[in-house]
């Protein structure tokens, strides 16, 4: 059994995947568009090139996502994607990249539980926590 996060975007899933590919080293595994659906699953013309189902992996960890049709989209709340990076300098770089164009909720800093930790929201509205854990 495996639990995999599934994130819904407001029409910007492909841009988010390409951003994560560039900034986090994510690998784009799947990008299926609404236009690829069978005829009995019609979509609006403006959504035909949007992502109906996609998947990326970050160091082997999968994240699935799609562009929610406007009538079904809800702003993400009540969760964060958490990224663990052992090297604190690399973790801070990734944190800053994720928050660029978004917002910092808790600035990157050393804490009692981590070499570095920060919370933010990326430019696509997705909440993230980045941590560089203490040595085990």
mmCIF file of C-alpha atoms in Angstrom:
data_model
loop_
_atom_site.group_PDB
_atom_site.id
_atom_site.type_symbol
_atom_site.label_atom_id
_atom_site.label_comp_id
_atom_site.label_asym_id
_atom_site.label_seq_id
_atom_site.Cartn_x
_atom_site.Cartn_y
_atom_site.Cartn_z
ATOM 1 C CA UNK A 1 0.000 0.000 0.000
ATOM 2 C CA UNK A 2 1.187 3.520 -0.750
ATOM 3 C CA UNK A 3 -0.248 6.972 -0.088
ATOM 4 C CA UNK A 4 0.422 9.441 -2.903
ATOM 5 C CA UNK A 5 -0.471 13.136 -2.806
ATOM 6 C CA UNK A 6 -2.824 14.307 -5.573
ATOM 7 C CA UNK A 7 -2.704 18.055 -6.169
ATOM 8 C CA UNK A 8 -5.282 20.061 -8.124
ATOM 9 C CA UNK A 9 -4.167 23.143 -10.037
ATOM 10 C CA UNK A 10 -6.176 26.053 -11.373
ATOM 11 C CA UNK A 11 -5.154 25.467 -15.001
ATOM 12 C CA UNK A 12 -1.379 25.609 -14.414
ATOM 13 C CA UNK A 13 -0.425 21.970 -13.821
ATOM 14 C CA UNK A 14 1.920 21.745 -16.820
ATOM 15 C CA UNK A 15 3.712 24.974 -15.859
ATOM 16 C CA UNK A 16 4.042 23.714 -12.272
ATOM 17 C CA UNK A 17 5.473 20.370 -13.415
ATOM 18 C CA UNK A 18 8.051 22.120 -15.618
ATOM 19 C CA UNK A 19 8.934 24.459 -12.749
ATOM 20 C CA UNK A 20 9.425 21.509 -10.354
ATOM 21 C CA UNK A 21 11.483 19.745 -13.024
ATOM 22 C CA UNK A 22 13.792 22.757 -13.294
ATOM 23 C CA UNK A 23 14.005 23.769 -9.642
ATOM 24 C CA UNK A 24 13.652 20.467 -7.776
ATOM 25 C CA UNK A 25 14.988 17.970 -10.289
ATOM 26 C CA UNK A 26 11.539 16.373 -10.611
ATOM 27 C CA UNK A 27 10.991 13.860 -13.384
ATOM 28 C CA UNK A 28 7.789 14.260 -15.378
ATOM 29 C CA UNK A 29 6.333 10.763 -15.675
ATOM 30 C CA UNK A 30 2.856 11.420 -17.139
ATOM 31 C CA UNK A 31 1.022 14.391 -18.662
ATOM 32 C CA UNK A 32 -2.307 13.234 -20.085
ATOM 33 C CA UNK A 33 -4.437 16.002 -21.561
ATOM 34 C CA UNK A 34 -8.209 16.340 -21.503
ATOM 35 C CA UNK A 35 -8.238 16.031 -25.308
ATOM 36 C CA UNK A 36 -6.888 12.473 -24.919
ATOM 37 C CA UNK A 37 -10.009 11.357 -23.050
ATOM 38 C CA UNK A 38 -12.509 9.112 -24.845
ATOM 39 C CA UNK A 39 -15.365 10.876 -26.700
ATOM 40 C CA UNK A 40 -17.857 9.986 -23.963
ATOM 41 C CA UNK A 41 -15.811 12.198 -21.592
ATOM 42 C CA UNK A 42 -16.051 15.556 -23.356
ATOM 43 C CA UNK A 43 -14.321 18.620 -21.949
ATOM 44 C CA UNK A 44 -14.650 22.287 -22.717
ATOM 45 C CA UNK A 45 -12.612 23.552 -25.686
ATOM 46 C CA UNK A 46 -10.559 25.848 -23.446
ATOM 47 C CA UNK A 47 -9.547 22.857 -21.314
ATOM 48 C CA UNK A 48 -8.581 20.430 -24.105
ATOM 49 C CA UNK A 49 -4.836 21.118 -23.661
ATOM 50 C CA UNK A 50 -4.949 21.214 -19.864
ATOM 51 C CA UNK A 51 -3.719 18.269 -17.796
ATOM 52 C CA UNK A 52 -6.409 15.690 -16.981
ATOM 53 C CA UNK A 53 -3.924 13.514 -15.076
ATOM 54 C CA UNK A 54 -0.223 13.872 -14.467
ATOM 55 C CA UNK A 55 2.524 12.485 -12.320
ATOM 56 C CA UNK A 56 5.999 13.639 -11.373
ATOM 57 C CA UNK A 57 8.553 11.986 -9.161
ATOM 58 C CA UNK A 58 11.037 13.754 -6.927
ATOM 59 C CA UNK A 59 13.851 11.388 -5.982
ATOM 60 C CA UNK A 60 11.460 8.502 -6.603
ATOM 61 C CA UNK A 61 8.575 9.948 -4.545
ATOM 62 C CA UNK A 62 5.470 10.356 -6.721
ATOM 63 C CA UNK A 63 3.117 13.322 -6.768
ATOM 64 C CA UNK A 64 0.032 13.101 -8.957
ATOM 65 C CA UNK A 65 -1.860 16.150 -10.166
ATOM 66 C CA UNK A 66 -4.316 17.631 -12.626
ATOM 67 C CA UNK A 67 -5.964 20.841 -13.721
ATOM 68 C CA UNK A 68 -9.301 20.885 -11.968
ATOM 69 C CA UNK A 69 -12.113 22.241 -14.140
ATOM 70 C CA UNK A 70 -12.932 25.766 -12.921
ATOM 71 C CA UNK A 71 -16.256 24.718 -11.381
ATOM 72 C CA UNK A 72 -14.433 22.078 -9.271
ATOM 73 C CA UNK A 73 -11.256 23.958 -8.300
ATOM 74 C CA UNK A 74 -10.735 24.779 -4.626
ATOM 75 C CA UNK A 75 -7.765 26.691 -3.286
ATOM 76 C CA UNK A 76 -5.375 24.253 -1.535
ATOM 77 C CA UNK A 77 -5.586 24.420 2.256
ATOM 78 C CA UNK A 78 -4.989 22.219 5.244
ATOM 79 C CA UNK A 79 -1.900 20.436 3.885
ATOM 80 C CA UNK A 80 1.652 21.029 2.660
ATOM 81 C CA UNK A 81 3.937 19.047 0.430
ATOM 82 C CA UNK A 82 7.076 18.368 2.442
ATOM 83 C CA UNK A 83 10.513 18.237 0.827
ATOM 84 C CA UNK A 84 13.425 16.761 2.802
ATOM 85 C CA UNK A 85 16.922 17.702 1.628
ATOM 86 C CA UNK A 86 19.952 16.570 3.665
ATOM 87 C CA UNK A 87 22.314 19.364 2.561
ATOM 88 C CA UNK A 88 21.124 22.580 4.266
ATOM 89 C CA UNK A 89 22.519 24.878 1.565
ATOM 90 C CA UNK A 90 20.725 22.899 -1.163
ATOM 91 C CA UNK A 91 17.556 22.779 0.946
ATOM 92 C CA UNK A 92 17.614 26.567 1.350
ATOM 93 C CA UNK A 93 18.171 27.015 -2.400
ATOM 94 C CA UNK A 94 15.165 24.814 -3.151
ATOM 95 C CA UNK A 95 13.060 26.602 -0.552
ATOM 96 C CA UNK A 96 13.895 29.998 -2.066
ATOM 97 C CA UNK A 97 13.156 28.705 -5.577
ATOM 98 C CA UNK A 98 9.796 27.289 -4.490
ATOM 99 C CA UNK A 99 8.771 30.557 -2.825
ATOM 100 C CA UNK A 100 9.868 32.789 -5.712
ATOM 101 C CA UNK A 101 6.697 34.320 -7.110
ATOM 102 C CA UNK A 102 4.734 32.824 -4.215
ATOM 103 C CA UNK A 103 4.928 33.625 -0.515
ATOM 104 C CA UNK A 104 7.078 32.795 2.494
ATOM 105 C CA UNK A 105 5.010 31.739 5.495
ATOM 106 C CA UNK A 106 7.957 30.924 7.777
ATOM 107 C CA UNK A 107 11.377 32.150 6.695
ATOM 108 C CA UNK A 108 14.200 29.652 6.245
ATOM 109 C CA UNK A 109 16.123 29.239 9.481
ATOM 110 C CA UNK A 110 17.894 26.786 11.725
ATOM 111 C CA UNK A 111 15.583 25.311 14.346
ATOM 112 C CA UNK A 112 15.851 23.057 17.377
ATOM 113 C CA UNK A 113 14.711 20.137 15.179
ATOM 114 C CA UNK A 114 16.454 20.881 11.862
ATOM 115 C CA UNK A 115 19.594 22.292 10.270
ATOM 116 C CA UNK A 116 17.132 24.400 8.295
ATOM 117 C CA UNK A 117 13.376 24.651 7.882
ATOM 118 C CA UNK A 118 10.963 26.908 6.032
ATOM 119 C CA UNK A 119 7.319 27.057 4.991
ATOM 120 C CA UNK A 120 5.947 28.769 1.904
ATOM 121 C CA UNK A 121 3.503 28.720 -0.962
ATOM 122 C CA UNK A 122 4.731 28.403 -4.536
ATOM 123 C CA UNK A 123 3.602 30.592 -7.431
ATOM 124 C CA UNK A 124 0.939 28.001 -8.276
ATOM 125 C CA UNK A 125 -0.702 28.224 -4.842
ATOM 126 C CA UNK A 126 0.679 24.947 -3.472
ATOM 127 C CA UNK A 127 1.903 24.975 0.162
ATOM 128 C CA UNK A 128 5.380 23.529 0.816
ATOM 129 C CA UNK A 129 7.564 22.774 3.826
ATOM 130 C CA UNK A 130 11.270 22.274 3.209
ATOM 131 C CA UNK A 131 13.453 20.683 5.865
ATOM 132 C CA UNK A 132 17.089 19.787 6.218
ATOM 133 C CA UNK A 133 16.964 17.381 9.184
ATOM 134 C CA UNK A 134 19.447 17.130 11.994
ATOM 135 C CA UNK A 135 22.014 14.340 11.707
ATOM 136 C CA UNK A 136 20.502 11.062 12.839
#
